[in-house]
mmCIF file of C-alpha atoms and ligand atoms in Angstrom:
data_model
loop_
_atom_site.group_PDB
_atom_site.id
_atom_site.type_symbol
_atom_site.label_atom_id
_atom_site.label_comp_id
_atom_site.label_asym_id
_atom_site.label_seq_id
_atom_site.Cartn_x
_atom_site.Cartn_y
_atom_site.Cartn_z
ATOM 1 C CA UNK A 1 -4.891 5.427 -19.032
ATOM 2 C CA UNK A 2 -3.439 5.695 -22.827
ATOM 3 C CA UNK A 3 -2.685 9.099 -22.079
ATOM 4 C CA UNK A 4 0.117 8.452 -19.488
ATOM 5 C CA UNK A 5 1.753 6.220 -21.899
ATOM 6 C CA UNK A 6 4.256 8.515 -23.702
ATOM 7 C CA UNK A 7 5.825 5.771 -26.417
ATOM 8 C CA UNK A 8 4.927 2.175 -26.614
ATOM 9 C CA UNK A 9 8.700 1.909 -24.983
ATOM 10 C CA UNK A 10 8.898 -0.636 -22.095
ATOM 11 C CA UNK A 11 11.318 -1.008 -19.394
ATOM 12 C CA UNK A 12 13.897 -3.446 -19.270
ATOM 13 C CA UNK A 13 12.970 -6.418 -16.878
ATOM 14 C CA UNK A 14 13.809 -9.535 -15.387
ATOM 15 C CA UNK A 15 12.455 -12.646 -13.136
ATOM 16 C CA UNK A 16 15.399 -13.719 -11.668
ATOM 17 C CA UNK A 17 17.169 -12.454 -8.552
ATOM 18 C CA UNK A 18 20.234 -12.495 -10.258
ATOM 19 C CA UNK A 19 19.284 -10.574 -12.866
ATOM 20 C CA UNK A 20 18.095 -7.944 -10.960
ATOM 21 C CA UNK A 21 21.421 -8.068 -8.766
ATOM 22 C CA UNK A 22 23.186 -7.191 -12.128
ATOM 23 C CA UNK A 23 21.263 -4.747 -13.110
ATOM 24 C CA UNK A 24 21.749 -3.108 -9.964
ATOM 25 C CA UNK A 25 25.403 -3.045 -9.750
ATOM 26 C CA UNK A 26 25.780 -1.784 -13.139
ATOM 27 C CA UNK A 27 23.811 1.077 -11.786
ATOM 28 C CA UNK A 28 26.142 1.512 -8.330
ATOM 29 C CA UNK A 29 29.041 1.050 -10.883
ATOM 30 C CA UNK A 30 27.870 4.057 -12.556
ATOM 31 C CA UNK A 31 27.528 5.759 -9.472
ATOM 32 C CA UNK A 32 23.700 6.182 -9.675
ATOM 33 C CA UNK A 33 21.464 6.159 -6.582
ATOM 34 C CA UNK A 34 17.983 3.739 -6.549
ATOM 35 C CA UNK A 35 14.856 4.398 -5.313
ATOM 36 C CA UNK A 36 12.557 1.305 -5.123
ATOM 37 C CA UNK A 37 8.791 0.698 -5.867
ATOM 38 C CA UNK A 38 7.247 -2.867 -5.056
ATOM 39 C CA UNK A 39 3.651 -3.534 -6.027
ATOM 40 C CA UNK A 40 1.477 -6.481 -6.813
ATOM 41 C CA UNK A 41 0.585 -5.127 -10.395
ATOM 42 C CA UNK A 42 -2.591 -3.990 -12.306
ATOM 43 C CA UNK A 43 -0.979 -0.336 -11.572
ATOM 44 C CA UNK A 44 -3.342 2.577 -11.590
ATOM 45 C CA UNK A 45 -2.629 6.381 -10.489
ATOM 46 C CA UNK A 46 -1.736 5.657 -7.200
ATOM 47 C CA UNK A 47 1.341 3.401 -8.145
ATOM 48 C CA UNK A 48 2.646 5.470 -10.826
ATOM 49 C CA UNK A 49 2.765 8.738 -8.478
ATOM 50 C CA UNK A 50 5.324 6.333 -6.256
ATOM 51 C CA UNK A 51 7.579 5.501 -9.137
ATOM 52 C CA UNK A 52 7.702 9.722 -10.321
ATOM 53 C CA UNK A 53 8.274 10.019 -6.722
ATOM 54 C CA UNK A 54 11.055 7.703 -6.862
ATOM 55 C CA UNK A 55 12.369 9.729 -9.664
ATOM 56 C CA UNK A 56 12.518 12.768 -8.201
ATOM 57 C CA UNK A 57 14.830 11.054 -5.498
ATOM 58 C CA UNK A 58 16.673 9.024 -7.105
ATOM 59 C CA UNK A 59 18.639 8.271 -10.523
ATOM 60 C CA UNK A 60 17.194 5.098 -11.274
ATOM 61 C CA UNK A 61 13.480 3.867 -9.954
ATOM 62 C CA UNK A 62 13.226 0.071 -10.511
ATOM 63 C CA UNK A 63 9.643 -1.810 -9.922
ATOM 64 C CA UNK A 64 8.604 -4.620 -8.703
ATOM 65 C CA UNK A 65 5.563 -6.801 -9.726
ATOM 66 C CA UNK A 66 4.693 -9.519 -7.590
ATOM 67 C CA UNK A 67 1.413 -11.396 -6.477
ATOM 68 C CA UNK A 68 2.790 -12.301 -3.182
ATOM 69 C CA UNK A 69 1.324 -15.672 -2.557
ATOM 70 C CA UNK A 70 2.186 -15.706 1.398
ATOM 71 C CA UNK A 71 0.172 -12.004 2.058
ATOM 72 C CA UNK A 72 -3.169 -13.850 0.794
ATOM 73 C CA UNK A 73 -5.338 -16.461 3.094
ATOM 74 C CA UNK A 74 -6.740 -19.538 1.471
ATOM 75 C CA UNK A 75 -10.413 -17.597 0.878
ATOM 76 C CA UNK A 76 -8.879 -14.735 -0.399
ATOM 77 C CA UNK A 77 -8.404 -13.384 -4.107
ATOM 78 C CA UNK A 78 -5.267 -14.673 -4.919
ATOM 79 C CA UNK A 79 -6.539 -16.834 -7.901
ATOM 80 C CA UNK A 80 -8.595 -13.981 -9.201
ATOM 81 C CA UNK A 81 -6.473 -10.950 -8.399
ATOM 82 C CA UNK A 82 -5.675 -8.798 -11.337
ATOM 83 C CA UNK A 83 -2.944 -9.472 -13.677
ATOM 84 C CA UNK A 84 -2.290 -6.955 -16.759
ATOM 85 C CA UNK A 85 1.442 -7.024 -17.108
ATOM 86 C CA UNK A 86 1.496 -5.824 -20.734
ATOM 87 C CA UNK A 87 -0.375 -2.566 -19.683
ATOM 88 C CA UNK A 88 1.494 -2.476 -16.440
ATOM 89 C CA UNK A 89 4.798 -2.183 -18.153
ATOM 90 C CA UNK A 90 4.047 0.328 -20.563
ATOM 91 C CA UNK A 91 2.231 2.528 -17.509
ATOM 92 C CA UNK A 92 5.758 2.177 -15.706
ATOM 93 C CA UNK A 93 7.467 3.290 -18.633
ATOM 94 C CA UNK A 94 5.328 6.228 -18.910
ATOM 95 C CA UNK A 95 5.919 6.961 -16.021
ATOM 96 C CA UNK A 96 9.632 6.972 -16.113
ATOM 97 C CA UNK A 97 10.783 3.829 -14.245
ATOM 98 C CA UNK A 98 13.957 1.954 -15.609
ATOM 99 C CA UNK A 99 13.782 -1.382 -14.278
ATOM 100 C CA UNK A 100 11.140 -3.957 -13.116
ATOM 101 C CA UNK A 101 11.791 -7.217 -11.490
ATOM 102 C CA UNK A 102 8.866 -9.763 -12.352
ATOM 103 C CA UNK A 103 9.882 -13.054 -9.885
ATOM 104 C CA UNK A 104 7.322 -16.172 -10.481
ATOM 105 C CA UNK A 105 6.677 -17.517 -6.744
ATOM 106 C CA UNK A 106 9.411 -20.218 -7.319
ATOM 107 C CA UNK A 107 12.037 -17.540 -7.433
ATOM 108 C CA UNK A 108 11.298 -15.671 -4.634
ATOM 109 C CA UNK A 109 10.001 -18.743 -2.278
ATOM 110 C CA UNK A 110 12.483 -21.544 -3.459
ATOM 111 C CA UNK A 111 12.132 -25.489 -1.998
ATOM 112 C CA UNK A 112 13.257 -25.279 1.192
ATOM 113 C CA UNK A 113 12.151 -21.887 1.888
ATOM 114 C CA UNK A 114 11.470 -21.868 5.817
ATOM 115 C CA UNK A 115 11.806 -17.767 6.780
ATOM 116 C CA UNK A 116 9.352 -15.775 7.715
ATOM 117 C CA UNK A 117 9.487 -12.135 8.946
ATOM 118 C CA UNK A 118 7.490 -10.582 11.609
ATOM 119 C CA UNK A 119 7.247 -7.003 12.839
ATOM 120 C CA UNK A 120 5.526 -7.559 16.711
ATOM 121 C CA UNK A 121 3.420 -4.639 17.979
ATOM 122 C CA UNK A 122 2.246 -2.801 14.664
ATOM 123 C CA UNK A 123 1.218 -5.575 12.741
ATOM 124 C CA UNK A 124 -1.195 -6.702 15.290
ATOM 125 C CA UNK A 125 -3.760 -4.014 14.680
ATOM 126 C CA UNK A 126 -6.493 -3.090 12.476
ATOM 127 C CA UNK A 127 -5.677 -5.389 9.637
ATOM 128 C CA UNK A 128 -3.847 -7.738 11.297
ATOM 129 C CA UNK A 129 -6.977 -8.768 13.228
ATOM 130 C CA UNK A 130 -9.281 -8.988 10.151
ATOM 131 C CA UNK A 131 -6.498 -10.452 8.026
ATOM 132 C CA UNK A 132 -4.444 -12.465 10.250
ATOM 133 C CA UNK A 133 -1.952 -13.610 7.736
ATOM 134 C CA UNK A 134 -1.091 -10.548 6.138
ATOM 135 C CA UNK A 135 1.906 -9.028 7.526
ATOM 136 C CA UNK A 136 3.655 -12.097 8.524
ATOM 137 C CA UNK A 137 3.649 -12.402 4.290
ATOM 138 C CA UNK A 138 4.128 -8.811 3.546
ATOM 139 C CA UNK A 139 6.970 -8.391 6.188
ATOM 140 C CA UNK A 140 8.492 -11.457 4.595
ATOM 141 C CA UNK A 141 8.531 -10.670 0.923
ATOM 142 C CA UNK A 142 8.948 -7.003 1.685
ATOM 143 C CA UNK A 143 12.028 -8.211 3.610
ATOM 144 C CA UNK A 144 13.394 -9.790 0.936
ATOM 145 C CA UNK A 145 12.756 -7.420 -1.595
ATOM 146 C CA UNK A 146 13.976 -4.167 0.022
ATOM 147 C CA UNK A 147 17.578 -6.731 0.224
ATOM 148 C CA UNK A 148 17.688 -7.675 -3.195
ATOM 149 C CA UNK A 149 17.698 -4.046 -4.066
ATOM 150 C CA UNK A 150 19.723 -2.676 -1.204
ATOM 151 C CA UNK A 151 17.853 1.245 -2.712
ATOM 152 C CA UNK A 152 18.788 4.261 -1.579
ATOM 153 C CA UNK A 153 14.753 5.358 -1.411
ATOM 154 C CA UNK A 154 11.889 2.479 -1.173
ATOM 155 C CA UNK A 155 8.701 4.078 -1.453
ATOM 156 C CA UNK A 156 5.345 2.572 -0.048
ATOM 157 C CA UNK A 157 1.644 4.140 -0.017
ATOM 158 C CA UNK A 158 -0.107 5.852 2.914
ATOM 159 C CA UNK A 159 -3.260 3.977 1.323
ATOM 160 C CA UNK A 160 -1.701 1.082 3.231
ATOM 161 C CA UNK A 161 -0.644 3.394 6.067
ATOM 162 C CA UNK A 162 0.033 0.293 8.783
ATOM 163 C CA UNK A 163 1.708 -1.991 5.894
ATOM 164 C CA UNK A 164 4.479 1.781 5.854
ATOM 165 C CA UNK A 165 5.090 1.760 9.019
ATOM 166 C CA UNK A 166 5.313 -2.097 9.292
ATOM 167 C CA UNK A 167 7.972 -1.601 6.664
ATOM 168 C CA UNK A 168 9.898 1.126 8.300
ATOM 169 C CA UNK A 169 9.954 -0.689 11.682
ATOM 170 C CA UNK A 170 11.163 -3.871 9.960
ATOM 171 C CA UNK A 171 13.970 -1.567 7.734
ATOM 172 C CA UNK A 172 15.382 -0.170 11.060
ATOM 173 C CA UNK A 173 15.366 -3.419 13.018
ATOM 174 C CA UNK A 174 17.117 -5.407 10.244
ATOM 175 C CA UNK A 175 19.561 -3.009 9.150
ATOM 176 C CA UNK A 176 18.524 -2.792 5.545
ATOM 177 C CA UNK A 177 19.404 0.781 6.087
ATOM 178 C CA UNK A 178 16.921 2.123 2.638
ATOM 179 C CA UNK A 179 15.382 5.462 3.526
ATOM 180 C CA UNK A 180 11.503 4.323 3.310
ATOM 181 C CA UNK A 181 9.257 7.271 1.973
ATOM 182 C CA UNK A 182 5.147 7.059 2.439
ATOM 183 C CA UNK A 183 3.568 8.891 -0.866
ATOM 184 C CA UNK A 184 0.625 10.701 -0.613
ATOM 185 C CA UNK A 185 -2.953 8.820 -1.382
ATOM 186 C CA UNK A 186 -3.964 9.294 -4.757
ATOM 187 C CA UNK A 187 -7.998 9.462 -5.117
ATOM 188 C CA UNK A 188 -10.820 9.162 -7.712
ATOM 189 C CA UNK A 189 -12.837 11.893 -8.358
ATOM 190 C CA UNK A 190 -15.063 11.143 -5.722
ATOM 191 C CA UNK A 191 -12.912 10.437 -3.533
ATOM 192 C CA UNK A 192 -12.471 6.543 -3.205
ATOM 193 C CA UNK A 193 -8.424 5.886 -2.904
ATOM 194 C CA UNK A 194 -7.427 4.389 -6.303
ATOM 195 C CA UNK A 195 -7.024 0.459 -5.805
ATOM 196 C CA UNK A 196 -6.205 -2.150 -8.036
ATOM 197 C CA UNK A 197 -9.699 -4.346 -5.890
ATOM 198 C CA UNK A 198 -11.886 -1.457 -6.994
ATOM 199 C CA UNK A 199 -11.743 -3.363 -10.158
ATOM 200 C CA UNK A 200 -13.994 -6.090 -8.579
ATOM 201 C CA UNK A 201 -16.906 -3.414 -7.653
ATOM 202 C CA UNK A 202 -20.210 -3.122 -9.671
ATOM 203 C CA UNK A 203 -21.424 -0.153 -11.114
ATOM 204 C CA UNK A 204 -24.004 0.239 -8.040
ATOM 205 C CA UNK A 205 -20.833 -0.414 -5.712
ATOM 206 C CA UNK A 206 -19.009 1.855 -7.554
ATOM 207 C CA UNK A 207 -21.550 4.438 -7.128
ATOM 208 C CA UNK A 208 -21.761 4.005 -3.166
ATOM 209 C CA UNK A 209 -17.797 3.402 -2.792
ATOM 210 C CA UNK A 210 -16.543 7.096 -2.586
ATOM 211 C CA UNK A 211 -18.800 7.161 0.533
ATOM 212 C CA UNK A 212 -16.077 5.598 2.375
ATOM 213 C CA UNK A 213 -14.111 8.843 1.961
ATOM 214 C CA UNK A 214 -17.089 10.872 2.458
ATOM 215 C CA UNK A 215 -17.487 9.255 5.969
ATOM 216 C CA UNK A 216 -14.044 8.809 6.200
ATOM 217 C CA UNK A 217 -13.815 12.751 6.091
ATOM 218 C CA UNK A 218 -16.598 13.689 8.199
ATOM 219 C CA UNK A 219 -15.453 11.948 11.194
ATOM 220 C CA UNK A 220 -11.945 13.334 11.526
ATOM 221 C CA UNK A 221 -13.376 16.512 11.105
ATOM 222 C CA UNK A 222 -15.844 16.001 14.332
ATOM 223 C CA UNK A 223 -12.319 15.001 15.854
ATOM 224 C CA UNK A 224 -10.654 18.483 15.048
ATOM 225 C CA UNK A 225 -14.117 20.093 16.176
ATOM 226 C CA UNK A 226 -13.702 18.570 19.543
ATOM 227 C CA UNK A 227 -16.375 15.428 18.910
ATOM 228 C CA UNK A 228 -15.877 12.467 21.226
ATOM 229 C CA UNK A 229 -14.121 9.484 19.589
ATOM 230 C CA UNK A 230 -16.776 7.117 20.363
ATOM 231 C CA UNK A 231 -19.523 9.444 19.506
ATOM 232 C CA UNK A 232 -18.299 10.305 15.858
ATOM 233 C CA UNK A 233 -17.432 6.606 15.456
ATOM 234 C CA UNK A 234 -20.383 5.202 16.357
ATOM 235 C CA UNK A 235 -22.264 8.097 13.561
ATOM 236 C CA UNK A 236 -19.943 7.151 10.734
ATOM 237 C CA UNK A 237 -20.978 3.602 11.494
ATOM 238 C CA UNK A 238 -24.139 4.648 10.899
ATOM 239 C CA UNK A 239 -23.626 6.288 7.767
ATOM 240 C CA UNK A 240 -21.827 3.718 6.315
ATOM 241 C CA UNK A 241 -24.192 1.213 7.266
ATOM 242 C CA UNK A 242 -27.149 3.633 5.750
ATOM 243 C CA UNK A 243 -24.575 3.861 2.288
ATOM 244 C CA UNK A 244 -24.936 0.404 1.526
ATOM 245 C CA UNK A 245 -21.706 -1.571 2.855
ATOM 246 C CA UNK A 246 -21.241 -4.334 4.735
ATOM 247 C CA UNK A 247 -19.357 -5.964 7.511
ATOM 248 C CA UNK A 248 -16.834 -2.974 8.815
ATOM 249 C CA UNK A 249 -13.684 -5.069 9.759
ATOM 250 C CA UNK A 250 -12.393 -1.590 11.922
ATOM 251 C CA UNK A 251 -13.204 1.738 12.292
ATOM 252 C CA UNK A 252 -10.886 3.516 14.335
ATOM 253 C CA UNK A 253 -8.601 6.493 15.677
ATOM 254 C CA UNK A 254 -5.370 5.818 16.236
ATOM 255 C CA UNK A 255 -2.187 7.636 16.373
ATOM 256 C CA UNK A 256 -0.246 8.029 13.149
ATOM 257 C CA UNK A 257 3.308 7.009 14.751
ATOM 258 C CA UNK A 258 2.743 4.168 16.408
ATOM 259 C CA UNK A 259 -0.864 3.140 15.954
ATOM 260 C CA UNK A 260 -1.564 3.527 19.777
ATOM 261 C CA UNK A 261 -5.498 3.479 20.105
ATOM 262 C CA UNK A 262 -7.382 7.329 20.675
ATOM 263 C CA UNK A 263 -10.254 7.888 22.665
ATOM 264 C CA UNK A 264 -13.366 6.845 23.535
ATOM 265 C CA UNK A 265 -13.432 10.666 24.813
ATOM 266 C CA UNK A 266 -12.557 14.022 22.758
ATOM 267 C CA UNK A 267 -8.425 14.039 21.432
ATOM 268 C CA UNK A 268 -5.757 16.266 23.589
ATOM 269 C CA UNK A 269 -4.191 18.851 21.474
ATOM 270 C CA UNK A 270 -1.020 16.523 21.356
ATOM 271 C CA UNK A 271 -3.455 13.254 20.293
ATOM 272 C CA UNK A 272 -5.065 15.705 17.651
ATOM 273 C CA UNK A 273 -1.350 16.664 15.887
ATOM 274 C CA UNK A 274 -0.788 12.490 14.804
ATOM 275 C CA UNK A 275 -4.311 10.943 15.094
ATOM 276 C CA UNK A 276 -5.278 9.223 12.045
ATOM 277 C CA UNK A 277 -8.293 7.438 11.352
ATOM 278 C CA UNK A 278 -8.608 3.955 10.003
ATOM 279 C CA UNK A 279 -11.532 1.967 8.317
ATOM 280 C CA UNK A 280 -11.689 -1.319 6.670
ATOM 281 C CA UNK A 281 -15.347 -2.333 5.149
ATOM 282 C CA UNK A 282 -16.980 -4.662 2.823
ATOM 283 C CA UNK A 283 -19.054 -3.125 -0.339
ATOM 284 C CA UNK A 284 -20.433 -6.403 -1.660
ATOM 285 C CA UNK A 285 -17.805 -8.996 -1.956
ATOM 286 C CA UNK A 286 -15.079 -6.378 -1.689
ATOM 287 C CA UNK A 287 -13.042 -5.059 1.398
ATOM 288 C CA UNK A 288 -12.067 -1.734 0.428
ATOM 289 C CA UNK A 289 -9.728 0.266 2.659
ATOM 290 C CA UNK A 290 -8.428 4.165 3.434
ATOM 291 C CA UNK A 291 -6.969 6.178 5.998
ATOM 292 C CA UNK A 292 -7.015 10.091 6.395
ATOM 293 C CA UNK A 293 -4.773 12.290 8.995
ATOM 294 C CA UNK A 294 -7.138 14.094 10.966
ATOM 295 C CA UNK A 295 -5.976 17.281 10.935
ATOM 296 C CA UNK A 296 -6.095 17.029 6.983
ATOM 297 C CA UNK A 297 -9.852 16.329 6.551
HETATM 298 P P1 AMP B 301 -0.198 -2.912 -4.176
HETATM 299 O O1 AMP B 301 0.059 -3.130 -5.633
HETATM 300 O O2 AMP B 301 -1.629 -2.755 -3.838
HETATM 301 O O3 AMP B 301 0.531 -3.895 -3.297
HETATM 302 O O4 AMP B 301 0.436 -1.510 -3.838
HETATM 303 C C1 AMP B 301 1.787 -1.223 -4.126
HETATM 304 C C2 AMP B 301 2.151 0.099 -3.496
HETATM 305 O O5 AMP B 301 1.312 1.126 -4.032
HETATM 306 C C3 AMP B 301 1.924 0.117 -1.972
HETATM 307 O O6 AMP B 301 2.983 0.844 -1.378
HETATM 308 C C4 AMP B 301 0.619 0.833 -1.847
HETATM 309 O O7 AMP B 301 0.456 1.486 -0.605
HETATM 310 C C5 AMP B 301 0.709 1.832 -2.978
HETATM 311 N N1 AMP B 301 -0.617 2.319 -3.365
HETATM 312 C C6 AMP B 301 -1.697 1.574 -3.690
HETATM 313 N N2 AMP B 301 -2.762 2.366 -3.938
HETATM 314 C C7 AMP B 301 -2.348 3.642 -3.750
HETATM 315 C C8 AMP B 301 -2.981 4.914 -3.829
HETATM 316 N N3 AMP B 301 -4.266 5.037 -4.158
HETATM 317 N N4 AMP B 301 -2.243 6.011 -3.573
HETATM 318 C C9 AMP B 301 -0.925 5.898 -3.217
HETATM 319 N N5 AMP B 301 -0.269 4.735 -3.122
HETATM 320 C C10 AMP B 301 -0.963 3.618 -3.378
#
């Protein structure tokens, strides 16, 4: 990743709320619009496309980094979830962002903290069945985050394509009034969406992980050919099963605007224009996810 790294320059930073709040108004004072990119750290591609993103829409891009205790259930990785700030802040520099806000837990979720935020209807889906927990605590610190920043852009992955429109849903309903922007999935070679978890996968895994693409691929392009959704399903199962992975949390068509289920029998013109399909599976010890618009396979 030295490459990306044009000086050993790093952006300014802070932990505290208030000193992001300054840093913010000296901006509006200048009259310079914000976009906004949150992530949990241990930044690859994928997260530095957002920021350049950012920049193109925006004056300033500020980061976050934050391991967001509340999105992770007790036998999850939170204790073991990568943590390279040093590298992390040089990438963001590299790639042009001003500003990062690096809260400890204590700042963000204070004694006494008693709020949580949740979006009804979209979070209850796909990985809010296998992960029960997670968008009460991404809703919540996303909340909060998207206020202390009060951008003009925030701009979330379509790798986590139900966390964006979580997001937007909970942006409308609370008035935050941020335009939220979904950036483009950025892959590995193979194919396998760049995630900061693929970090966790053995060289064998490795090997077998850009399968989930493969797969991925195949079956929304039986969907544009007119396959059944069952049918096509049920072979990528297969397939997946045959690869090498594990438990397969959800596998699934569903409609790209408001996650409405698709099928069991072959997608109407109309279904075809916003159906999206959605798997979740385990390669070892690791639940790797990715998405793909149909009509883009
Ligand atoms: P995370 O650090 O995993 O919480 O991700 C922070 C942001 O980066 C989220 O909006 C993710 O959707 C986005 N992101 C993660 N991986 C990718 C990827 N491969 N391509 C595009 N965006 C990504």
């Amino acid at each position: 990743m030295a490459e990306q790294v044009e000086n050993d320059s790093i952006p300014d930073s802070t932990q505290t709320v208030a000193g992001l709040r300054d840093r913010i108004a000296q901006y509006r004072r200048a009259g310079e619009s914000i976009a906004f990119v949150p992530t949990m750290g241990a930044l690859h591609e994928g997260h530095l496309s957002l920021v350049r993103l950012g920049k193109q829409r925006a004056d300033r891009c500020v980061a976050s980094i934050f391991v967001n205790p509340k999105q992770f259930a007790a036998h999850e990785d939170l204790g073991t979830y990568p943590r390279r700030e040093t590298e992390d802040m040089k990438m963001l520099a590299g790639a042009g962002c001003d500003f990062v806000f690096l809260p400890q837990p204590e700042e963000m979720y204070p004694e006494g903290f008693a709020t949580s935020v949740k979006v009804e209807g979209l979070s209850e889906p796909l990985d809010g069945q296998s992960r029960p927990h997670f968008f009460g605590g991404v809703a919540t610190v996303v909340a909060k985050l998207l206020n202390q920043v009060r951008a003009d852009v925030a701009i979330f992955g379509e790798k986590d394509y139900q966390q964006l429109l979580v997001i937007r849903r909970l942006n409308e309903d609370l008035d935050i009034g941020s335009e939220i922007i979904g950036g483009p999935i950025v892959r590995e070679e193979d194919g396998l969406a760049m995630s900061s978890r693929n970090a966790y996968l053995s060289s064998v895994e490795r090997r077998i992980a850009g399968q989930l693409n493969k797969v991925l691929r195949q079956t929304a392009l039986k969907l544009t050919q007119g396959g059944d959704v069952l049918g096509s399903i049920e072979d990528g199962h297969a397939l997946l099963k045959h690869a090498g992975f594990g438990a397969i949390d959800y596998f699934e068509a569903r409609s790209g605007k408001d996650l409405s289920p698709l099928g069991p029998g072959k997608l109407t013109e109309e279904e075809l224009a916003h159906a999206r399909v959605f798997i979740a599976a385990m390669l070892g010890r690791t639940r790797l996810i990715d998405n793909m618009k149909v009509t883009e396979a």
